[in-house]
Amino acid sequence: MANTETSLKEAASIEGAIGAALVDYTSGMALGTIGGGKELDLNVAAAGNTDVVRAKVRAMEMLGLGEEIEDILITLGRQYHLIRLLRTQGSNGLFMYLALDKERANLAMARHQLKKIASELQI
């Protein structure tokens, strides 16, 4: 099992990573960040993506699909933004956020790696 710092470092090592964050979507606060900088303010991204997660969780409830959200992908002109909801013990209400440069990233591999990182995270 990995802690927050280790998990964020692993996420930042994914090919094409711009930045990563562990976010509490009940409060919108980033519990940890790595990377970002001028290109991407991870605290603003954490707060904004909290709204995305909340909206999708509500939509899933209203639709009564009985499914859990694995991840949410937002595709921009030059970036991918991945949001991976955590399902490990003690992680309810948390998600991992990863921003990727489209030209340098392999989206399928990044999703696979982020899934593995999220499953090993111990809160």
JSON list of C-alpha atoms in Angstrom, two decimals:
[
{"chain": "A", "resi": 1, "resn": "MET", "atom": "CA", "xyz": [0.00, 0.00, 0.00]},
{"chain": "A", "resi": 2, "resn": "ALA", "atom": "CA", "xyz": [1.21, 3.49, -0.85]},
{"chain": "A", "resi": 3, "resn": "ASN", "atom": "CA", "xyz": [0.72, 6.79, 0.94]},
{"chain": "A", "resi": 4, "resn": "THR", "atom": "CA", "xyz": [-0.45, 10.05, -0.66]},
{"chain": "A", "resi": 5, "resn": "GLU", "atom": "CA", "xyz": [3.04, 11.39, -1.42]},
{"chain": "A", "resi": 6, "resn": "THR", "atom": "CA", "xyz": [4.19, 8.15, -3.03]},
{"chain": "A", "resi": 7, "resn": "SER", "atom": "CA", "xyz": [1.00, 7.87, -5.08]},
{"chain": "A", "resi": 8, "resn": "LEU", "atom": "CA", "xyz": [1.29, 11.43, -6.34]},
{"chain": "A", "resi": 9, "resn": "LYS", "atom": "CA", "xyz": [4.93, 10.86, -7.32]},
{"chain": "A", "resi": 10, "resn": "GLU", "atom": "CA", "xyz": [3.92, 7.72, -9.22]},
{"chain": "A", "resi": 11, "resn": "ALA", "atom": "CA", "xyz": [1.14, 9.63, -11.00]},
{"chain": "A", "resi": 12, "resn": "ALA", "atom": "CA", "xyz": [3.58, 12.41, -11.92]},
{"chain": "A", "resi": 13, "resn": "SER", "atom": "CA", "xyz": [5.90, 9.82, -13.46]},
{"chain": "A", "resi": 14, "resn": "ILE", "atom": "CA", "xyz": [3.25, 8.71, -15.97]},
{"chain": "A", "resi": 15, "resn": "GLU", "atom": "CA", "xyz": [4.39, 9.60, -19.48]},
{"chain": "A", "resi": 16, "resn": "GLY", "atom": "CA", "xyz": [3.05, 13.03, -20.43]},
{"chain": "A", "resi": 17, "resn": "ALA", "atom": "CA", "xyz": [1.97, 14.03, -16.91]},
{"chain": "A", "resi": 18, "resn": "ILE", "atom": "CA", "xyz": [1.63, 17.75, -16.29]},
{"chain": "A", "resi": 19, "resn": "GLY", "atom": "CA", "xyz": [0.40, 17.46, -12.72]},
{"chain": "A", "resi": 20, "resn": "ALA", "atom": "CA", "xyz": [-1.60, 15.35, -10.31]},
{"chain": "A", "resi": 21, "resn": "ALA", "atom": "CA", "xyz": [-3.68, 15.86, -7.19]},
{"chain": "A", "resi": 22, "resn": "LEU", "atom": "CA", "xyz": [-5.54, 13.92, -4.55]},
{"chain": "A", "resi": 23, "resn": "VAL", "atom": "CA", "xyz": [-8.84, 15.71, -3.97]},
{"chain": "A", "resi": 24, "resn": "ASP", "atom": "CA", "xyz": [-11.65, 15.53, -1.41]},
{"chain": "A", "resi": 25, "resn": "TYR", "atom": "CA", "xyz": [-14.79, 16.16, -3.45]},
{"chain": "A", "resi": 26, "resn": "THR", "atom": "CA", "xyz": [-16.92, 16.82, -0.37]},
{"chain": "A", "resi": 27, "resn": "SER", "atom": "CA", "xyz": [-14.89, 19.97, 0.35]},
{"chain": "A", "resi": 28, "resn": "GLY", "atom": "CA", "xyz": [-13.18, 20.66, -2.99]},
{"chain": "A", "resi": 29, "resn": "MET", "atom": "CA", "xyz": [-9.79, 20.79, -1.29]},
{"chain": "A", "resi": 30, "resn": "ALA", "atom": "CA", "xyz": [-6.64, 19.24, -2.71]},
{"chain": "A", "resi": 31, "resn": "LEU", "atom": "CA", "xyz": [-5.10, 16.98, -0.05]},
{"chain": "A", "resi": 32, "resn": "GLY", "atom": "CA", "xyz": [-1.87, 16.85, -2.04]},
{"chain": "A", "resi": 33, "resn": "THR", "atom": "CA", "xyz": [-0.52, 18.04, -5.38]},
{"chain": "A", "resi": 34, "resn": "ILE", "atom": "CA", "xyz": [2.52, 17.55, -7.56]},
{"chain": "A", "resi": 35, "resn": "GLY", "atom": "CA", "xyz": [3.50, 19.40, -10.74]},
{"chain": "A", "resi": 36, "resn": "GLY", "atom": "CA", "xyz": [1.28, 21.95, -12.41]},
{"chain": "A", "resi": 37, "resn": "GLY", "atom": "CA", "xyz": [2.86, 25.39, -12.12]},
{"chain": "A", "resi": 38, "resn": "LYS", "atom": "CA", "xyz": [2.21, 28.19, -14.60]},
{"chain": "A", "resi": 39, "resn": "GLU", "atom": "CA", "xyz": [0.68, 25.74, -17.02]},
{"chain": "A", "resi": 40, "resn": "LEU", "atom": "CA", "xyz": [-1.93, 24.45, -14.56]},
{"chain": "A", "resi": 41, "resn": "ASP", "atom": "CA", "xyz": [-3.00, 25.63, -11.09]},
{"chain": "A", "resi": 42, "resn": "LEU", "atom": "CA", "xyz": [-3.81, 22.33, -9.42]},
{"chain": "A", "resi": 43, "resn": "ASN", "atom": "CA", "xyz": [-5.72, 23.89, -6.52]},
{"chain": "A", "resi": 44, "resn": "VAL", "atom": "CA", "xyz": [-8.09, 25.63, -8.94]},
{"chain": "A", "resi": 45, "resn": "ALA", "atom": "CA", "xyz": [-8.35, 22.43, -10.99]},
{"chain": "A", "resi": 46, "resn": "ALA", "atom": "CA", "xyz": [-9.15, 20.45, -7.83]},
{"chain": "A", "resi": 47, "resn": "ALA", "atom": "CA", "xyz": [-11.97, 22.79, -6.88]},
{"chain": "A", "resi": 48, "resn": "GLY", "atom": "CA", "xyz": [-13.37, 22.93, -10.42]},
{"chain": "A", "resi": 49, "resn": "ASN", "atom": "CA", "xyz": [-13.23, 19.19, -10.95]},
{"chain": "A", "resi": 50, "resn": "THR", "atom": "CA", "xyz": [-15.05, 18.69, -7.66]},
{"chain": "A", "resi": 51, "resn": "ASP", "atom": "CA", "xyz": [-18.08, 20.26, -9.35]},
{"chain": "A", "resi": 52, "resn": "VAL", "atom": "CA", "xyz": [-17.70, 17.84, -12.27]},
{"chain": "A", "resi": 53, "resn": "VAL", "atom": "CA", "xyz": [-17.59, 14.82, -9.94]},
{"chain": "A", "resi": 54, "resn": "ARG", "atom": "CA", "xyz": [-20.53, 16.00, -7.86]},
{"chain": "A", "resi": 55, "resn": "ALA", "atom": "CA", "xyz": [-22.62, 16.61, -10.98]},
{"chain": "A", "resi": 56, "resn": "LYS", "atom": "CA", "xyz": [-21.83, 13.18, -12.41]},
{"chain": "A", "resi": 57, "resn": "VAL", "atom": "CA", "xyz": [-22.53, 11.43, -9.10]},
{"chain": "A", "resi": 58, "resn": "ARG", "atom": "CA", "xyz": [-25.92, 13.20, -8.94]},
{"chain": "A", "resi": 59, "resn": "ALA", "atom": "CA", "xyz": [-26.70, 12.28, -12.55]},
{"chain": "A", "resi": 60, "resn": "MET", "atom": "CA", "xyz": [-25.87, 8.64, -11.89]},
{"chain": "A", "resi": 61, "resn": "GLU", "atom": "CA", "xyz": [-28.18, 8.64, -8.86]},
{"chain": "A", "resi": 62, "resn": "MET", "atom": "CA", "xyz": [-31.03, 10.27, -10.80]},
{"chain": "A", "resi": 63, "resn": "LEU", "atom": "CA", "xyz": [-30.63, 7.78, -13.63]},
{"chain": "A", "resi": 64, "resn": "GLY", "atom": "CA", "xyz": [-30.71, 4.89, -11.19]},
{"chain": "A", "resi": 65, "resn": "LEU", "atom": "CA", "xyz": [-28.06, 3.00, -13.14]},
{"chain": "A", "resi": 66, "resn": "GLY", "atom": "CA", "xyz": [-26.69, 1.21, -10.10]},
{"chain": "A", "resi": 67, "resn": "GLU", "atom": "CA", "xyz": [-23.16, 1.59, -11.47]},
{"chain": "A", "resi": 68, "resn": "GLU", "atom": "CA", "xyz": [-20.07, 3.14, -9.93]},
{"chain": "A", "resi": 69, "resn": "ILE", "atom": "CA", "xyz": [-18.03, 5.74, -11.75]},
{"chain": "A", "resi": 70, "resn": "GLU", "atom": "CA", "xyz": [-14.55, 4.43, -12.50]},
{"chain": "A", "resi": 71, "resn": "ASP", "atom": "CA", "xyz": [-13.11, 7.50, -14.13]},
{"chain": "A", "resi": 72, "resn": "ILE", "atom": "CA", "xyz": [-14.06, 10.65, -15.97]},
{"chain": "A", "resi": 73, "resn": "LEU", "atom": "CA", "xyz": [-12.13, 11.84, -19.02]},
{"chain": "A", "resi": 74, "resn": "ILE", "atom": "CA", "xyz": [-12.07, 15.45, -20.18]},
{"chain": "A", "resi": 75, "resn": "THR", "atom": "CA", "xyz": [-10.40, 15.99, -23.54]},
{"chain": "A", "resi": 76, "resn": "LEU", "atom": "CA", "xyz": [-9.04, 19.43, -24.37]},
{"chain": "A", "resi": 77, "resn": "GLY", "atom": "CA", "xyz": [-7.15, 20.63, -27.43]},
{"chain": "A", "resi": 78, "resn": "ARG", "atom": "CA", "xyz": [-3.71, 19.90, -25.96]},
{"chain": "A", "resi": 79, "resn": "GLN", "atom": "CA", "xyz": [-4.49, 18.03, -22.75]},
{"chain": "A", "resi": 80, "resn": "TYR", "atom": "CA", "xyz": [-6.31, 15.09, -21.24]},
{"chain": "A", "resi": 81, "resn": "HIS", "atom": "CA", "xyz": [-7.70, 15.42, -17.73]},
{"chain": "A", "resi": 82, "resn": "LEU", "atom": "CA", "xyz": [-8.39, 12.15, -15.91]},
{"chain": "A", "resi": 83, "resn": "ILE", "atom": "CA", "xyz": [-10.45, 11.94, -12.75]},
{"chain": "A", "resi": 84, "resn": "ARG", "atom": "CA", "xyz": [-10.29, 8.58, -10.96]},
{"chain": "A", "resi": 85, "resn": "LEU", "atom": "CA", "xyz": [-12.71, 8.06, -8.05]},
{"chain": "A", "resi": 86, "resn": "LEU", "atom": "CA", "xyz": [-11.12, 6.10, -5.21]},
{"chain": "A", "resi": 87, "resn": "ARG", "atom": "CA", "xyz": [-12.77, 2.97, -3.87]},
{"chain": "A", "resi": 88, "resn": "THR", "atom": "CA", "xyz": [-10.25, 1.77, -1.27]},
{"chain": "A", "resi": 89, "resn": "GLN", "atom": "CA", "xyz": [-11.09, 1.62, 2.43]},
{"chain": "A", "resi": 90, "resn": "GLY", "atom": "CA", "xyz": [-11.14, 5.09, 4.01]},
{"chain": "A", "resi": 91, "resn": "SER", "atom": "CA", "xyz": [-11.11, 6.87, 0.65]},
{"chain": "A", "resi": 92, "resn": "ASN", "atom": "CA", "xyz": [-14.82, 7.63, 0.25]},
{"chain": "A", "resi": 93, "resn": "GLY", "atom": "CA", "xyz": [-15.28, 11.09, -1.25]},
{"chain": "A", "resi": 94, "resn": "LEU", "atom": "CA", "xyz": [-11.79, 11.23, -2.78]},
{"chain": "A", "resi": 95, "resn": "PHE", "atom": "CA", "xyz": [-10.50, 11.25, -6.33]},
{"chain": "A", "resi": 96, "resn": "MET", "atom": "CA", "xyz": [-7.15, 11.32, -8.07]},
{"chain": "A", "resi": 97, "resn": "TYR", "atom": "CA", "xyz": [-6.78, 13.95, -10.75]},
{"chain": "A", "resi": 98, "resn": "LEU", "atom": "CA", "xyz": [-4.18, 13.70, -13.51]},
{"chain": "A", "resi": 99, "resn": "ALA", "atom": "CA", "xyz": [-3.52, 16.22, -16.27]},
{"chain": "A", "resi": 100, "resn": "LEU", "atom": "CA", "xyz": [-1.65, 14.95, -19.32]},
{"chain": "A", "resi": 101, "resn": "ASP", "atom": "CA", "xyz": [-0.05, 16.52, -22.38]},
{"chain": "A", "resi": 102, "resn": "LYS", "atom": "CA", "xyz": [-1.85, 14.92, -25.37]},
{"chain": "A", "resi": 103, "resn": "GLU", "atom": "CA", "xyz": [1.26, 14.87, -27.55]},
{"chain": "A", "resi": 104, "resn": "ARG", "atom": "CA", "xyz": [3.35, 12.97, -25.01]},
{"chain": "A", "resi": 105, "resn": "ALA", "atom": "CA", "xyz": [0.76, 10.77, -23.30]},
{"chain": "A", "resi": 106, "resn": "ASN", "atom": "CA", "xyz": [-0.64, 7.36, -24.11]},
{"chain": "A", "resi": 107, "resn": "LEU", "atom": "CA", "xyz": [-4.20, 7.70, -22.79]},
{"chain": "A", "resi": 108, "resn": "ALA", "atom": "CA", "xyz": [-4.90, 3.97, -22.46]},
{"chain": "A", "resi": 109, "resn": "MET", "atom": "CA", "xyz": [-1.66, 3.37, -20.58]},
{"chain": "A", "resi": 110, "resn": "ALA", "atom": "CA", "xyz": [-2.22, 6.42, -18.36]},
{"chain": "A", "resi": 111, "resn": "ARG", "atom": "CA", "xyz": [-5.69, 5.17, -17.40]},
{"chain": "A", "resi": 112, "resn": "HIS", "atom": "CA", "xyz": [-4.27, 1.76, -16.59]},
{"chain": "A", "resi": 113, "resn": "GLN", "atom": "CA", "xyz": [-1.45, 3.20, -14.49]},
{"chain": "A", "resi": 114, "resn": "LEU", "atom": "CA", "xyz": [-3.73, 5.62, -12.63]},
{"chain": "A", "resi": 115, "resn": "LYS", "atom": "CA", "xyz": [-6.14, 2.77, -11.83]},
{"chain": "A", "resi": 116, "resn": "LYS", "atom": "CA", "xyz": [-3.26, 0.78, -10.32]},
{"chain": "A", "resi": 117, "resn": "ILE", "atom": "CA", "xyz": [-1.96, 3.78, -8.33]},
{"chain": "A", "resi": 118, "resn": "ALA", "atom": "CA", "xyz": [-5.44, 4.55, -6.99]},
{"chain": "A", "resi": 119, "resn": "SER", "atom": "CA", "xyz": [-6.02, 0.93, -5.94]},
{"chain": "A", "resi": 120, "resn": "GLU", "atom": "CA", "xyz": [-2.78, 0.87, -3.93]},
{"chain": "A", "resi": 121, "resn": "LEU", "atom": "CA", "xyz": [-3.33, 4.21, -2.18]},
{"chain": "A", "resi": 122, "resn": "GLN", "atom": "CA", "xyz": [-3.79, 3.85, 1.57]},
{"chain": "A", "resi": 123, "resn": "ILE", "atom": "CA", "xyz": [-5.41, 6.84, 3.29]}
]
